[in-house]
Short mmCIF file of C-alpha atoms in Angstrom, two decimals:
data_model
loop_
_atom_site.label_atom_id
_atom_site.label_comp_id
_atom_site.label_asym_id
_atom_site.label_seq_id
_atom_site.Cartn_x
_atom_site.Cartn_y
_atom_site.Cartn_z
CA UNK A 1 31.38 -0.66 7.31
CA UNK A 2 28.20 -0.40 9.35
CA UNK A 3 26.10 1.71 11.59
CA UNK A 4 25.35 0.19 14.98
CA UNK A 5 21.86 0.72 16.38
CA UNK A 6 22.68 1.40 20.03
CA UNK A 7 19.06 2.19 20.84
CA UNK A 8 16.41 1.22 18.33
CA UNK A 9 13.78 3.82 19.15
CA UNK A 10 10.08 3.08 19.16
CA UNK A 11 9.60 2.19 15.50
CA UNK A 12 12.60 2.35 13.20
CA UNK A 13 12.35 0.52 9.90
CA UNK A 14 14.18 0.30 6.61
CA UNK A 15 12.10 1.81 3.80
CA UNK A 16 12.41 3.06 0.26
CA UNK A 17 9.79 4.36 -2.16
CA UNK A 18 7.80 1.13 -1.99
CA UNK A 19 7.29 -2.22 -3.66
CA UNK A 20 5.46 -2.08 -6.97
CA UNK A 21 4.13 -4.81 -9.21
CA UNK A 22 2.73 -7.21 -6.62
CA UNK A 23 -0.42 -5.53 -5.39
CA UNK A 24 -2.46 -8.01 -7.42
CA UNK A 25 -1.14 -10.68 -5.02
CA UNK A 26 -2.17 -8.72 -1.97
CA UNK A 27 1.41 -7.60 -1.40
CA UNK A 28 1.09 -3.99 -0.45
CA UNK A 29 3.46 -1.25 -1.42
CA UNK A 30 4.85 -0.33 2.01
CA UNK A 31 7.66 2.19 1.71
CA UNK A 32 8.23 5.51 3.44
CA UNK A 33 5.25 7.43 4.80
CA UNK A 34 6.84 10.69 3.63
CA UNK A 35 8.19 9.74 0.23
CA UNK A 36 9.07 13.29 -0.74
CA UNK A 37 11.44 13.58 2.24
CA UNK A 38 13.15 10.37 1.10
CA UNK A 39 13.43 11.52 -2.50
CA UNK A 40 14.89 14.85 -1.39
CA UNK A 41 17.61 13.60 0.95
CA UNK A 42 18.62 10.80 -1.41
CA UNK A 43 18.83 13.26 -4.28
CA UNK A 44 20.84 15.67 -2.13
CA UNK A 45 23.39 12.89 -1.55
CA UNK A 46 23.37 12.03 -5.28
CA UNK A 47 21.91 8.64 -4.41
CA UNK A 48 19.26 7.04 -6.55
CA UNK A 49 16.07 8.47 -5.04
CA UNK A 50 14.80 4.96 -4.28
CA UNK A 51 17.83 4.10 -2.10
CA UNK A 52 16.95 2.48 1.25
CA UNK A 53 16.76 4.83 4.25
CA UNK A 54 15.81 4.56 7.91
CA UNK A 55 12.39 5.81 8.91
CA UNK A 56 12.24 6.79 12.58
CA UNK A 57 9.45 7.73 14.94
CA UNK A 58 9.97 9.47 18.29
CA UNK A 59 11.74 8.36 20.49
CA UNK A 60 14.13 7.80 17.59
CA UNK A 61 17.26 5.67 17.34
CA UNK A 62 20.70 6.26 18.79
CA UNK A 63 23.22 5.39 16.12
CA UNK A 64 26.98 4.79 16.19
CA UNK A 65 28.87 5.25 12.93
CA UNK A 66 31.41 2.42 12.89
CA UNK A 67 32.83 3.85 9.70
CA UNK A 68 32.96 7.42 8.40
CA UNK A 69 29.92 8.40 6.38
CA UNK A 70 28.19 11.20 4.58
CA UNK A 71 24.55 11.40 5.48
CA UNK A 72 21.44 13.58 5.45
CA UNK A 73 18.30 13.90 7.53
CA UNK A 74 14.83 14.99 6.48
CA UNK A 75 11.14 14.85 7.29
CA UNK A 76 10.42 15.38 10.99
CA UNK A 77 12.72 17.52 13.13
CA UNK A 78 13.75 15.45 16.14
CA UNK A 79 16.55 17.80 17.15
CA UNK A 80 19.39 15.68 15.82
CA UNK A 81 22.89 15.87 17.30
CA UNK A 82 26.13 14.37 16.10
CA UNK A 83 28.55 14.03 19.02
CA UNK A 84 26.54 16.71 20.80
CA UNK A 85 26.53 19.16 17.90
CA UNK A 86 23.14 20.16 16.48
CA UNK A 87 22.40 19.10 12.92
CA UNK A 88 20.05 20.69 10.44
CA UNK A 89 17.65 18.75 8.26
CA UNK A 90 17.95 18.79 4.46
CA UNK A 91 21.71 19.25 4.56
CA UNK A 92 24.70 17.05 3.90
CA UNK A 93 26.64 16.01 7.02
CA UNK A 94 29.87 14.15 7.62
CA UNK A 95 30.39 11.65 10.43
CA UNK A 96 33.86 10.57 11.50
CA UNK A 97 34.28 6.95 12.45
CA UNK A 98 33.01 6.53 16.04
CA UNK A 99 30.51 9.41 15.89
CA UNK A 100 27.17 9.08 17.62
CA UNK A 101 23.90 10.37 16.19
CA UNK A 102 21.15 11.12 18.71
CA UNK A 103 17.72 12.68 18.56
CA UNK A 104 16.99 14.83 21.59
CA UNK A 105 13.49 16.24 21.20
CA UNK A 106 10.37 16.13 19.10
CA UNK A 107 10.34 19.60 17.58
CA UNK A 108 8.13 18.99 14.58
CA UNK A 109 6.59 16.05 12.75
CA UNK A 110 6.37 12.34 13.35
CA UNK A 111 8.67 10.61 10.88
CA UNK A 112 12.34 11.43 10.39
CA UNK A 113 14.55 9.92 7.71
CA UNK A 114 18.24 9.10 7.65
CA UNK A 115 19.95 8.48 4.33
CA UNK A 116 23.63 7.65 3.96
CA UNK A 117 25.61 8.42 0.85
CA UNK A 118 25.80 5.36 -1.44
CA UNK A 119 23.08 3.70 0.63
CA UNK A 120 22.63 0.88 3.11
CA UNK A 121 23.36 -2.65 1.94
CA UNK A 122 19.90 -4.16 2.11
CA UNK A 123 18.89 -7.20 0.15
CA UNK A 124 15.84 -6.29 -1.88
CA UNK A 125 12.71 -8.39 -1.83
CA UNK A 126 10.56 -8.17 -4.96
CA UNK A 127 12.47 -5.13 -6.11
CA UNK A 128 12.28 -3.12 -2.91
CA UNK A 129 14.10 -2.69 0.39
CA UNK A 130 10.91 -1.68 2.21
CA UNK A 131 9.87 -3.56 5.31
CA UNK A 132 6.60 -5.48 5.20
CA UNK A 133 5.94 -5.80 8.94
CA UNK A 134 2.78 -7.85 8.45
CA UNK A 135 4.43 -10.57 6.37
CA UNK A 136 7.70 -10.18 8.29
CA UNK A 137 9.79 -9.78 5.19
CA UNK A 138 11.76 -7.13 3.33
CA UNK A 139 13.92 -4.40 4.80
CA UNK A 140 16.12 -5.52 7.70
CA UNK A 141 15.08 -9.13 8.46
CA UNK A 142 11.44 -8.22 7.93
CA UNK A 143 11.17 -6.39 11.22
CA UNK A 144 11.68 -3.09 12.99
CA UNK A 145 15.21 -2.47 14.19
CA UNK A 146 16.35 -3.63 17.61
CA UNK A 147 19.16 -2.59 19.91
CA UNK A 148 22.44 -4.02 18.66
CA UNK A 149 21.45 -4.36 14.99
CA UNK A 150 24.20 -3.55 12.52
CA UNK A 151 23.34 -2.11 9.14
CA UNK A 152 26.17 -2.20 6.64
CA UNK A 153 26.43 0.57 4.08
CA UNK A 154 28.44 1.20 0.94
CA UNK A 155 31.56 3.08 1.96
CA UNK A 156 32.49 6.50 0.70
CA UNK A 157 35.70 6.46 -1.28
CA UNK A 158 37.24 9.94 -1.12
CA UNK A 159 39.94 10.34 1.49
CA UNK A 160 38.74 13.87 2.24
CA UNK A 161 35.09 14.02 1.35
CA UNK A 162 33.66 17.28 0.12
CA UNK A 163 30.70 18.36 2.16
CA UNK A 164 28.73 20.83 0.13
CA UNK A 165 27.40 23.70 2.12
CA UNK A 166 24.00 23.78 0.56
CA UNK A 167 20.55 22.86 1.58
CA UNK A 168 17.55 21.46 -0.25
CA UNK A 169 15.64 24.48 -1.61
CA UNK A 170 12.61 25.46 0.46
CA UNK A 171 10.66 25.34 -2.81
CA UNK A 172 11.07 21.58 -2.80
CA UNK A 173 10.40 20.90 0.87
CA UNK A 174 6.71 20.22 1.55
CA UNK A 175 4.88 23.03 3.35
CA UNK A 176 4.83 21.10 6.60
CA UNK A 177 2.53 22.54 9.23
CA UNK A 178 1.09 21.57 12.58
CA UNK A 179 -2.36 22.28 11.16
CA UNK A 180 -2.11 21.73 7.42
CA UNK A 181 -4.66 21.94 4.65
CA UNK A 182 -4.39 18.73 2.69
CA UNK A 183 -5.49 18.79 -0.93
CA UNK A 184 -7.59 15.98 -2.31
CA UNK A 185 -9.23 14.94 -5.57
CA UNK A 186 -12.73 13.46 -5.76
CA UNK A 187 -13.19 9.75 -5.19
CA UNK A 188 -15.74 7.43 -6.78
CA UNK A 189 -18.32 7.95 -4.04
CA UNK A 190 -17.80 11.66 -3.35
CA UNK A 191 -21.17 12.45 -4.92
CA UNK A 192 -22.75 9.93 -2.58
CA UNK A 193 -22.20 12.28 0.36
CA UNK A 194 -25.21 14.44 1.25
CA UNK A 195 -24.86 18.13 0.38
CA UNK A 196 -24.36 18.97 4.04
CA UNK A 197 -21.76 16.26 4.47
CA UNK A 198 -19.86 17.46 1.42
CA UNK A 199 -19.85 20.92 2.96
CA UNK A 200 -18.65 19.52 6.28
CA UNK A 201 -15.96 17.46 4.61
CA UNK A 202 -14.58 20.58 2.93
CA UNK A 203 -15.03 23.11 5.73
CA UNK A 204 -14.62 21.34 9.04
CA UNK A 205 -11.42 20.23 10.71
CA UNK A 206 -10.61 16.60 11.34
CA UNK A 207 -8.53 15.09 14.10
CA UNK A 208 -6.22 12.10 13.81
CA UNK A 209 -7.16 9.59 16.50
CA UNK A 210 -4.59 7.63 18.54
CA UNK A 211 -5.86 4.52 16.74
CA UNK A 212 -3.72 5.45 13.71
CA UNK A 213 -0.56 3.91 12.36
CA UNK A 214 1.42 3.23 9.18
CA UNK A 215 -1.60 1.36 7.79
CA UNK A 216 -4.08 4.19 8.11
CA UNK A 217 -5.11 7.33 9.95
CA UNK A 218 -8.52 7.10 11.57
CA UNK A 219 -10.12 10.50 11.74
CA UNK A 220 -12.59 12.02 14.15
CA UNK A 221 -14.86 14.87 13.18
CA UNK A 222 -18.42 15.82 12.33
CA UNK A 223 -19.92 12.48 11.22
CA UNK A 224 -20.72 12.39 7.49
CA UNK A 225 -23.77 10.88 5.86
CA UNK A 226 -24.43 9.22 2.54
CA UNK A 227 -27.51 9.87 0.41
CA UNK A 228 -28.17 6.15 0.60
CA UNK A 229 -26.40 3.04 1.81
CA UNK A 230 -24.08 1.44 -0.70
CA UNK A 231 -22.57 -2.01 -0.38
CA UNK A 232 -19.43 -2.27 -2.48
CA UNK A 233 -17.62 -5.39 -3.57
CA UNK A 234 -13.92 -5.06 -2.72
CA UNK A 235 -11.60 -3.33 -5.13
CA UNK A 236 -8.07 -1.97 -5.08
CA UNK A 237 -7.31 1.07 -2.94
CA UNK A 238 -4.40 3.49 -2.91
CA UNK A 239 -2.04 5.33 -0.56
CA UNK A 240 -4.11 8.41 0.33
CA UNK A 241 -7.54 6.89 -0.34
CA UNK A 242 -10.10 8.33 2.10
CA UNK A 243 -12.68 5.71 3.01
CA UNK A 244 -16.07 6.32 4.59
CA UNK A 245 -16.70 4.00 7.55
CA UNK A 246 -20.17 2.82 8.62
CA UNK A 247 -20.13 5.12 11.68
CA UNK A 248 -19.76 8.22 9.49
CA UNK A 249 -16.08 8.70 10.27
CA UNK A 250 -13.21 8.39 7.81
CA UNK A 251 -9.91 6.60 7.48
CA UNK A 252 -7.05 7.77 5.26
CA UNK A 253 -5.05 4.83 3.96
CA UNK A 254 -1.31 5.22 4.50
CA UNK A 255 1.86 3.43 3.37
CA UNK A 256 1.11 -0.02 4.87
CA UNK A 257 -2.56 -0.11 3.79
CA UNK A 258 -4.11 -3.34 2.56
CA UNK A 259 -4.30 -3.63 -1.21
CA UNK A 260 -8.10 -3.79 -1.36
CA UNK A 261 -11.11 -2.45 0.44
CA UNK A 262 -14.87 -2.25 0.25
CA UNK A 263 -15.77 1.06 1.89
CA UNK A 264 -17.03 4.05 -0.11
CA UNK A 265 -14.14 6.12 -1.45
CA UNK A 266 -14.80 9.78 -0.77
CA UNK A 267 -11.57 11.30 -2.02
CA UNK A 268 -7.84 10.75 -2.39
CA UNK A 269 -5.06 12.86 -0.90
CA UNK A 270 -2.78 14.11 -3.69
CA UNK A 271 0.78 12.71 -3.66
CA UNK A 272 2.45 16.08 -3.12
CA UNK A 273 0.37 16.63 0.05
CA UNK A 274 0.69 13.13 1.52
CA UNK A 275 3.88 14.25 3.37
CA UNK A 276 1.85 16.91 5.22
CA UNK A 277 -0.41 14.18 6.53
CA UNK A 278 2.43 11.70 7.08
CA UNK A 279 4.10 14.12 9.49
CA UNK A 280 1.02 14.40 11.71
CA UNK A 281 0.39 12.29 14.78
CA UNK A 282 -2.37 11.46 17.24
CA UNK A 283 -4.66 14.40 18.12
CA UNK A 284 -3.29 16.64 15.37
CA UNK A 285 -5.88 18.48 13.29
CA UNK A 286 -6.05 19.30 9.63
CA UNK A 287 -8.52 20.34 6.92
CA UNK A 288 -9.25 19.10 3.39
CA UNK A 289 -9.29 21.18 0.24
CA UNK A 290 -10.72 19.81 -2.99
CA UNK A 291 -8.90 20.44 -6.27
CA UNK A 292 -9.19 19.18 -9.85
CA UNK A 293 -7.07 16.34 -11.18
CA UNK A 294 -5.35 18.62 -13.67
CA UNK A 295 -4.22 20.98 -10.93
CA UNK A 296 -3.01 18.06 -8.80
CA UNK A 297 -1.04 16.61 -11.71
CA UNK A 298 0.51 20.00 -12.42
CA UNK A 299 1.68 20.30 -8.82
CA UNK A 300 3.39 16.93 -9.15
CA UNK A 301 4.90 17.83 -12.54
CA UNK A 302 6.34 21.02 -11.09
CA UNK A 303 7.81 19.11 -8.16
CA UNK A 304 9.39 16.55 -10.51
CA UNK A 305 11.00 19.34 -12.54
CA UNK A 306 12.33 21.11 -9.46
CA UNK A 307 13.63 17.85 -8.04
CA UNK A 308 15.52 17.27 -11.25
CA UNK A 309 17.43 20.53 -10.69
CA UNK A 310 18.45 19.29 -7.25
CA UNK A 311 19.63 15.99 -8.74
CA UNK A 312 21.72 17.75 -11.35
CA UNK A 313 23.22 20.15 -8.80
CA UNK A 314 24.04 17.31 -6.39
CA UNK A 315 25.96 15.41 -9.07
CA UNK A 316 28.42 18.28 -9.46
CA UNK A 317 29.52 18.24 -5.85
CA UNK B 1 -26.87 -7.58 -28.37
CA UNK B 2 -25.66 -6.59 -24.99
CA UNK B 3 -23.63 -3.41 -24.72
CA UNK B 4 -20.58 -3.57 -22.51
CA UNK B 5 -20.98 -1.23 -19.60
CA UNK B 6 -18.18 0.07 -17.47
CA UNK B 7 -17.32 3.15 -15.45
CA UNK B 8 -13.87 4.67 -15.09
CA UNK B 9 -13.02 6.85 -12.10
CA UNK B 10 -9.81 8.18 -10.57
CA UNK B 11 -8.31 6.57 -7.46
CA UNK B 12 -6.07 9.52 -6.73
CA UNK B 13 -4.01 10.98 -9.56
CA UNK B 14 -1.73 7.97 -10.03
CA UNK B 15 -4.39 5.27 -10.39
CA UNK B 16 -7.81 4.72 -11.88
CA UNK B 17 -10.38 1.97 -11.60
CA UNK B 18 -12.48 0.44 -14.33
CA UNK B 19 -15.66 -0.83 -12.73
CA UNK B 20 -17.70 -3.41 -14.64
CA UNK B 21 -20.42 -3.69 -12.03
CA UNK B 22 -20.89 -4.14 -8.31
CA UNK B 23 -21.50 -7.82 -7.72
CA UNK B 24 -19.60 -11.04 -7.28
CA UNK B 25 -19.94 -12.92 -10.54
CA UNK B 26 -17.73 -14.97 -12.86
CA UNK B 27 -18.80 -12.80 -15.78
CA UNK B 28 -17.66 -9.49 -14.27
CA UNK B 29 -14.52 -11.00 -12.78
CA UNK B 30 -13.64 -12.43 -16.20
CA UNK B 31 -13.71 -8.93 -17.63
CA UNK B 32 -11.35 -7.65 -14.95
CA UNK B 33 -8.94 -10.59 -15.34
CA UNK B 34 -8.97 -10.38 -19.14
CA UNK B 35 -8.24 -6.66 -19.13
CA UNK B 36 -5.37 -7.29 -16.70
CA UNK B 37 -3.98 -9.92 -19.09
CA UNK B 38 -4.29 -7.49 -21.98
CA UNK B 39 -2.15 -4.88 -20.22
CA UNK B 40 0.39 -7.51 -19.26
CA UNK B 41 1.05 -7.97 -22.97
CA UNK B 42 0.40 -4.43 -24.12
CA UNK B 43 2.23 -2.37 -21.55
CA UNK B 44 2.12 1.38 -22.07
CA UNK B 45 4.80 3.87 -21.11
CA UNK B 46 4.29 4.77 -17.45
CA UNK B 47 2.23 1.71 -16.50
CA UNK B 48 3.18 0.49 -13.02
CA UNK B 49 0.76 -2.38 -12.46
CA UNK B 50 -2.84 -3.52 -12.66
CA UNK B 51 -4.89 -5.02 -9.84
CA UNK B 52 -7.95 -7.12 -10.70
CA UNK B 53 -10.72 -7.34 -8.10
CA UNK B 54 -14.22 -8.90 -8.03
CA UNK B 55 -15.70 -6.63 -10.66
CA UNK B 56 -13.03 -4.05 -11.40
CA UNK B 57 -9.52 -3.49 -12.58
CA UNK B 58 -7.36 -0.78 -11.05
CA UNK B 59 -4.47 0.57 -13.10
CA UNK B 60 -1.55 2.24 -11.32
CA UNK B 61 0.67 4.54 -13.35
CA UNK B 62 3.50 7.05 -13.15
CA UNK B 63 1.90 10.45 -13.77
CA UNK B 64 5.15 12.05 -14.93
CA UNK B 65 5.91 9.33 -17.49
CA UNK B 66 2.36 9.17 -18.84
CA UNK B 67 2.28 12.95 -19.25
CA UNK B 68 5.62 12.87 -21.09
CA UNK B 69 4.57 10.04 -23.38
CA UNK B 70 1.02 11.15 -24.12
CA UNK B 71 1.32 14.94 -24.40
CA UNK B 72 -1.83 15.13 -26.52
CA UNK B 73 -3.94 14.62 -23.38
CA UNK B 74 -4.53 17.33 -20.80
CA UNK B 75 -3.99 14.88 -17.94
CA UNK B 76 -2.42 11.49 -17.32
CA UNK B 77 -5.85 10.37 -16.13
CA UNK B 78 -7.40 11.21 -19.52
CA UNK B 79 -4.57 9.46 -21.35
CA UNK B 80 -4.89 6.21 -19.41
CA UNK B 81 -8.70 6.37 -19.54
CA UNK B 82 -8.45 6.64 -23.31
CA UNK B 83 -6.13 3.62 -23.54
CA UNK B 84 -8.58 1.56 -21.53
CA UNK B 85 -11.62 2.64 -23.52
CA UNK B 86 -9.86 1.71 -26.74
CA UNK B 87 -8.88 -1.71 -25.48
CA UNK B 88 -12.41 -2.40 -24.21
CA UNK B 89 -14.10 -1.21 -27.39
CA UNK B 90 -12.20 -3.76 -29.36
CA UNK B 91 -13.05 -6.63 -27.09
CA UNK B 92 -11.66 -9.11 -29.64
CA UNK B 93 -8.27 -7.97 -28.40
CA UNK B 94 -9.15 -9.32 -25.00
CA UNK B 95 -8.32 -12.96 -25.36
CA UNK B 96 -9.62 -15.18 -22.68
CA UNK B 97 -6.85 -17.33 -21.30
CA UNK B 98 -7.58 -20.82 -20.10
CA UNK B 99 -7.65 -20.84 -16.30
CA UNK B 100 -5.31 -23.06 -14.28
CA UNK B 101 -6.82 -25.69 -12.01
CA UNK B 102 -5.06 -26.07 -8.68
CA UNK B 103 -5.88 -28.92 -6.29
CA UNK B 104 -5.40 -28.29 -2.62
CA UNK B 105 -5.45 -30.94 0.15
CA UNK B 106 -7.33 -30.05 3.32
CA UNK B 107 -7.26 -31.81 6.66
CA UNK B 108 -10.74 -31.53 8.17
CA UNK B 109 -9.93 -33.26 11.47
CA UNK B 110 -11.16 -31.75 14.72
CA UNK B 111 -7.89 -30.18 15.83
CA UNK B 112 -7.73 -28.03 12.66
CA UNK B 113 -11.43 -27.55 11.86
CA UNK B 114 -12.02 -25.02 14.64
CA UNK B 115 -15.47 -23.94 13.44
CA UNK B 116 -16.66 -26.91 11.39
CA UNK B 117 -19.14 -27.86 14.13
CA UNK B 118 -20.60 -24.36 14.01
CA UNK B 119 -20.81 -24.25 10.21
CA UNK B 120 -22.50 -27.67 10.09
CA UNK B 121 -24.91 -26.92 12.95
CA UNK B 122 -25.75 -23.51 11.51
CA UNK B 123 -26.94 -25.28 8.37
CA UNK B 124 -28.45 -28.40 10.01
CA UNK B 125 -25.81 -30.67 8.52
CA UNK B 126 -23.43 -33.25 9.89
CA UNK B 127 -19.75 -32.36 9.66
CA UNK B 128 -19.29 -35.04 7.02
CA UNK B 129 -22.06 -33.55 4.91
CA UNK B 130 -20.57 -30.07 5.23
CA UNK B 131 -17.16 -31.35 4.11
CA UNK B 132 -18.71 -33.21 1.19
CA UNK B 133 -20.58 -30.12 0.01
CA UNK B 134 -17.42 -28.05 0.39
CA UNK B 135 -15.16 -30.38 -1.58
CA UNK B 136 -17.70 -31.08 -4.33
CA UNK B 137 -17.37 -27.72 -6.00
CA UNK B 138 -14.62 -26.07 -8.02
CA UNK B 139 -14.00 -22.52 -6.87
CA UNK B 140 -12.70 -19.48 -8.62
CA UNK B 141 -10.06 -17.10 -7.31
CA UNK B 142 -11.77 -13.73 -7.71
CA UNK B 143 -8.95 -11.64 -6.32
CA UNK B 144 -6.13 -11.48 -3.79
CA UNK B 145 -6.07 -8.99 -0.95
CA UNK B 146 -6.34 -8.52 2.82
CA UNK B 147 -2.77 -9.80 3.23
CA UNK B 148 -0.04 -11.14 0.93
CA UNK B 149 -1.28 -14.20 -1.03
CA UNK B 150 -4.75 -14.28 0.54
CA UNK B 151 -7.15 -15.42 -2.22
CA UNK B 152 -10.84 -14.61 -2.11
CA UNK B 153 -12.54 -17.66 -3.64
CA UNK B 154 -16.13 -18.57 -4.28
CA UNK B 155 -18.80 -19.21 -4.22
CA UNK B 156 -19.45 -21.92 -1.66
CA UNK B 157 -22.82 -23.66 -1.75
CA UNK B 158 -25.52 -21.78 0.15
CA UNK B 159 -25.99 -24.87 2.31
CA UNK B 160 -22.61 -24.27 3.99
CA UNK B 161 -22.53 -20.46 3.94
CA UNK B 162 -21.70 -18.97 7.34
CA UNK B 163 -21.35 -15.47 8.78
CA UNK B 164 -18.00 -14.12 9.96
CA UNK B 165 -17.21 -14.63 13.63
CA UNK B 166 -18.62 -11.94 15.94
CA UNK B 167 -15.20 -11.53 17.52
CA UNK B 168 -12.27 -12.21 15.20
CA UNK B 169 -9.57 -14.59 16.44
CA UNK B 170 -6.33 -12.89 17.40
CA UNK B 171 -4.40 -15.65 15.66
CA UNK B 172 -5.70 -17.86 12.91
CA UNK B 173 -3.01 -20.46 12.21
CA UNK B 174 -1.25 -20.53 8.87
CA UNK B 175 -2.97 -22.78 6.32
CA UNK B 176 -6.40 -22.46 7.92
CA UNK B 177 -9.23 -22.79 5.40
CA UNK B 178 -12.15 -20.50 6.18
CA UNK B 179 -15.64 -19.58 5.10
CA UNK B 180 -17.20 -16.12 5.26
CA UNK B 181 -20.61 -15.73 3.71
CA UNK B 182 -20.31 -17.59 0.44
CA UNK B 183 -16.59 -16.95 0.14
CA UNK B 184 -13.75 -19.25 1.05
CA UNK B 185 -10.09 -18.51 1.61
CA UNK B 186 -6.85 -19.80 3.09
CA UNK B 187 -4.70 -17.88 5.59
CA UNK B 188 -1.20 -17.78 4.06
CA UNK B 189 0.39 -17.22 7.47
CA UNK B 190 -0.61 -16.74 11.12
CA UNK B 191 -2.83 -13.70 11.29
CA UNK B 192 -5.81 -12.24 13.10
CA UNK B 193 -9.01 -13.15 11.27
CA UNK B 194 -12.75 -13.56 11.50
CA UNK B 195 -13.54 -16.33 9.03
CA UNK B 196 -15.07 -19.63 10.19
CA UNK B 197 -12.26 -22.18 10.07
CA UNK B 198 -13.24 -25.59 8.65
CA UNK B 199 -9.85 -27.23 8.06
CA UNK B 200 -6.17 -26.75 7.41
CA UNK B 201 -3.85 -27.27 4.46
CA UNK B 202 -0.09 -27.69 4.19
CA UNK B 203 -0.22 -26.23 0.68
CA UNK B 204 2.21 -23.27 0.59
CA UNK B 205 0.42 -20.16 -0.65
CA UNK B 206 3.26 -17.79 0.02
CA UNK B 207 6.94 -18.55 -0.57
CA UNK B 208 8.70 -15.25 0.00
CA UNK B 209 12.14 -15.96 -1.39
CA UNK B 210 11.13 -16.74 -4.94
CA UNK B 211 10.28 -14.54 -7.88
CA UNK B 212 6.60 -15.45 -7.93
CA UNK B 213 5.92 -15.75 -4.23
CA UNK B 214 2.19 -16.42 -4.46
CA UNK B 215 0.74 -19.76 -5.57
CA UNK B 216 -2.64 -18.41 -6.66
CA UNK B 217 -3.74 -15.57 -8.89
CA UNK B 218 -7.05 -14.01 -9.87
CA UNK B 219 -8.81 -16.19 -12.44
CA UNK B 220 -7.43 -19.52 -11.17
CA UNK B 221 -9.73 -22.44 -10.41
CA UNK B 222 -9.30 -24.28 -7.11
CA UNK B 223 -10.54 -27.71 -6.05
CA UNK B 224 -10.17 -28.85 -2.44
CA UNK B 225 -9.89 -32.51 -1.49
CA UNK B 226 -9.92 -34.19 1.91
CA UNK B 227 -6.54 -35.39 3.12
CA UNK B 228 -5.28 -36.63 6.46
CA UNK B 229 -1.86 -35.08 6.06
#
C-alpha cells in the first residue's frame, strides 16, 4: 500500500497548500512552492486540493509503486517515464503494481509534483502535511525523503480503474516561461524608491542568484536606491513579498520564508504569478510588471472559477 | 485628546498590515495585540489568521471568500480594510486582556553563558551584576518570529544592552538565552544565531506534538530567575 523511494533525489519533500493559523507563533506556512500546480493535479484526480503531494527538484526521485495507483504529475517537466514509457504532465496516469517512475531530464522548470489518487497517508501537524525543514517536523518525519523511505497511500478501490483521457485545460495552467514577466502589486515602501529606481524595478530584468532556495530568491540586477534610509521594526511578511536589502538588491520571499522581517517592502508577487517564479532556478531571468490590486484579485477570481469547472468535471469520471 | 493614528497597506492581495507606528513600545504593541484579540472573537468570513508584531497587526485572508461575502466592496482589500477601520474607531470594543506572567529559570553558569563575559565587560560590569540587572526586570513578549516559538522580548536595561555578534554562531544550543540590542530571546531549538548568549533554560518553548505548541505568545509578561538546574 506504499510507494518505495528507491532514489530520493536532491530535495524531495511532502507538501500541501501550507500550514495556516500559526504564523503568530513564528511557525511559517511552508507548503508547495507552486501551489497552483498542486491544486490542479489534485483536482484532476478528484482529491481535495489540499491533499499531500511530493515536491521534487532535479535530480528527482526514482519511485517504485508497491501497489497499483492512479497518479498525476504537474509543475516542472522532468521528462517522466513509467516503466520506460514517457508520461505527460497534467494528465491522469495508471501504475500497475511493481511499476517504476523515473525522471530522465530537466526539460523545463525546477519543481515537479506527484499526486496520487486518494492521497498519501501523512499524519498532519497543526492541520497540514507540509514539511517544516527548519523545525524538523511535519510531512514525512520532518525531513526530506531518503532512499528506502516508504510512503503509504490510500488505495484505489475499483478493480478496473477508469483513466480519463483528458488533460488540465491550458487556460488553467500557469503561463510558465523561461523568462517570465511576473506581476506584482505595490508594497508599503514602493514610494520610498527613487524615481529612477522605480523605473529600473519595472523595466530592467533581474536574475535569480544561486544563493536562493525554498526560503527566498535573492535577485541580482541594477541596484535600487531609496529616497532616504528607513529603519523598520519587524512585522509580518508574506509569500511573494519583495524586500529591499541594504546593498540595493532584492529578495523575494518564498514558501519557507520566516514569518516576520524588517526590510522595506517594495512589492508583492501576485498569487497567480508565484508559480512562474517558483519554477525558475539559479541564473534564470525575469521582469516585474506592476498592476492594481483589483486586477490582481480579478485574475485570482477567474482562476478559482475555472478551477471549479475542473473539479466538477473530475468528479464525473 | 489624542487621535488614534494608524496606516493600512496591502501585503500582497491576500494580506494587509495595520501599522500603528514604527517603534518598539508597550503602547503600540498593546494596540496590535488587542486588535488581534478582537479578531479572535469576531472572526469574519474569509479570515485566515492575524499576526501581531512590534507595532503592527497583519491580517491574512482568503480573497475568494471575502469577495463572496462582502460583494459591496470592489476588492477584498477594501472590505477587510473597512472591517479594521470600524473595529478601531470603536476602540471600546477592543478590550484589553490581562497579560499572563510566565517565570522562566535560567542557568547562568560559565558552560552555558557563552557571551556573559563579553556582555558584562562591554558594560563595565561584573557577571554577577549583569545577571542581577537582567533578572530584576519583567519583560514583555512583543512578537514571535525568526523561527517557530522564538519570542522577541524587551526591553533589557541599557546597562546590559549588547550588539549582535559580528559573526553569527552556526549552532546556538536549544534553550540559550540571548541579548541583542535591548531585546532578549530564547532559542527554542538548536539553530544558527547571532545573539549574545548569557545563559540557558530547560523551559520548553516549543512542544511540537500538542495543539498549542508554543509556550509564549505576544502580550505575555516574562520574568527570568537564576537557577542551577
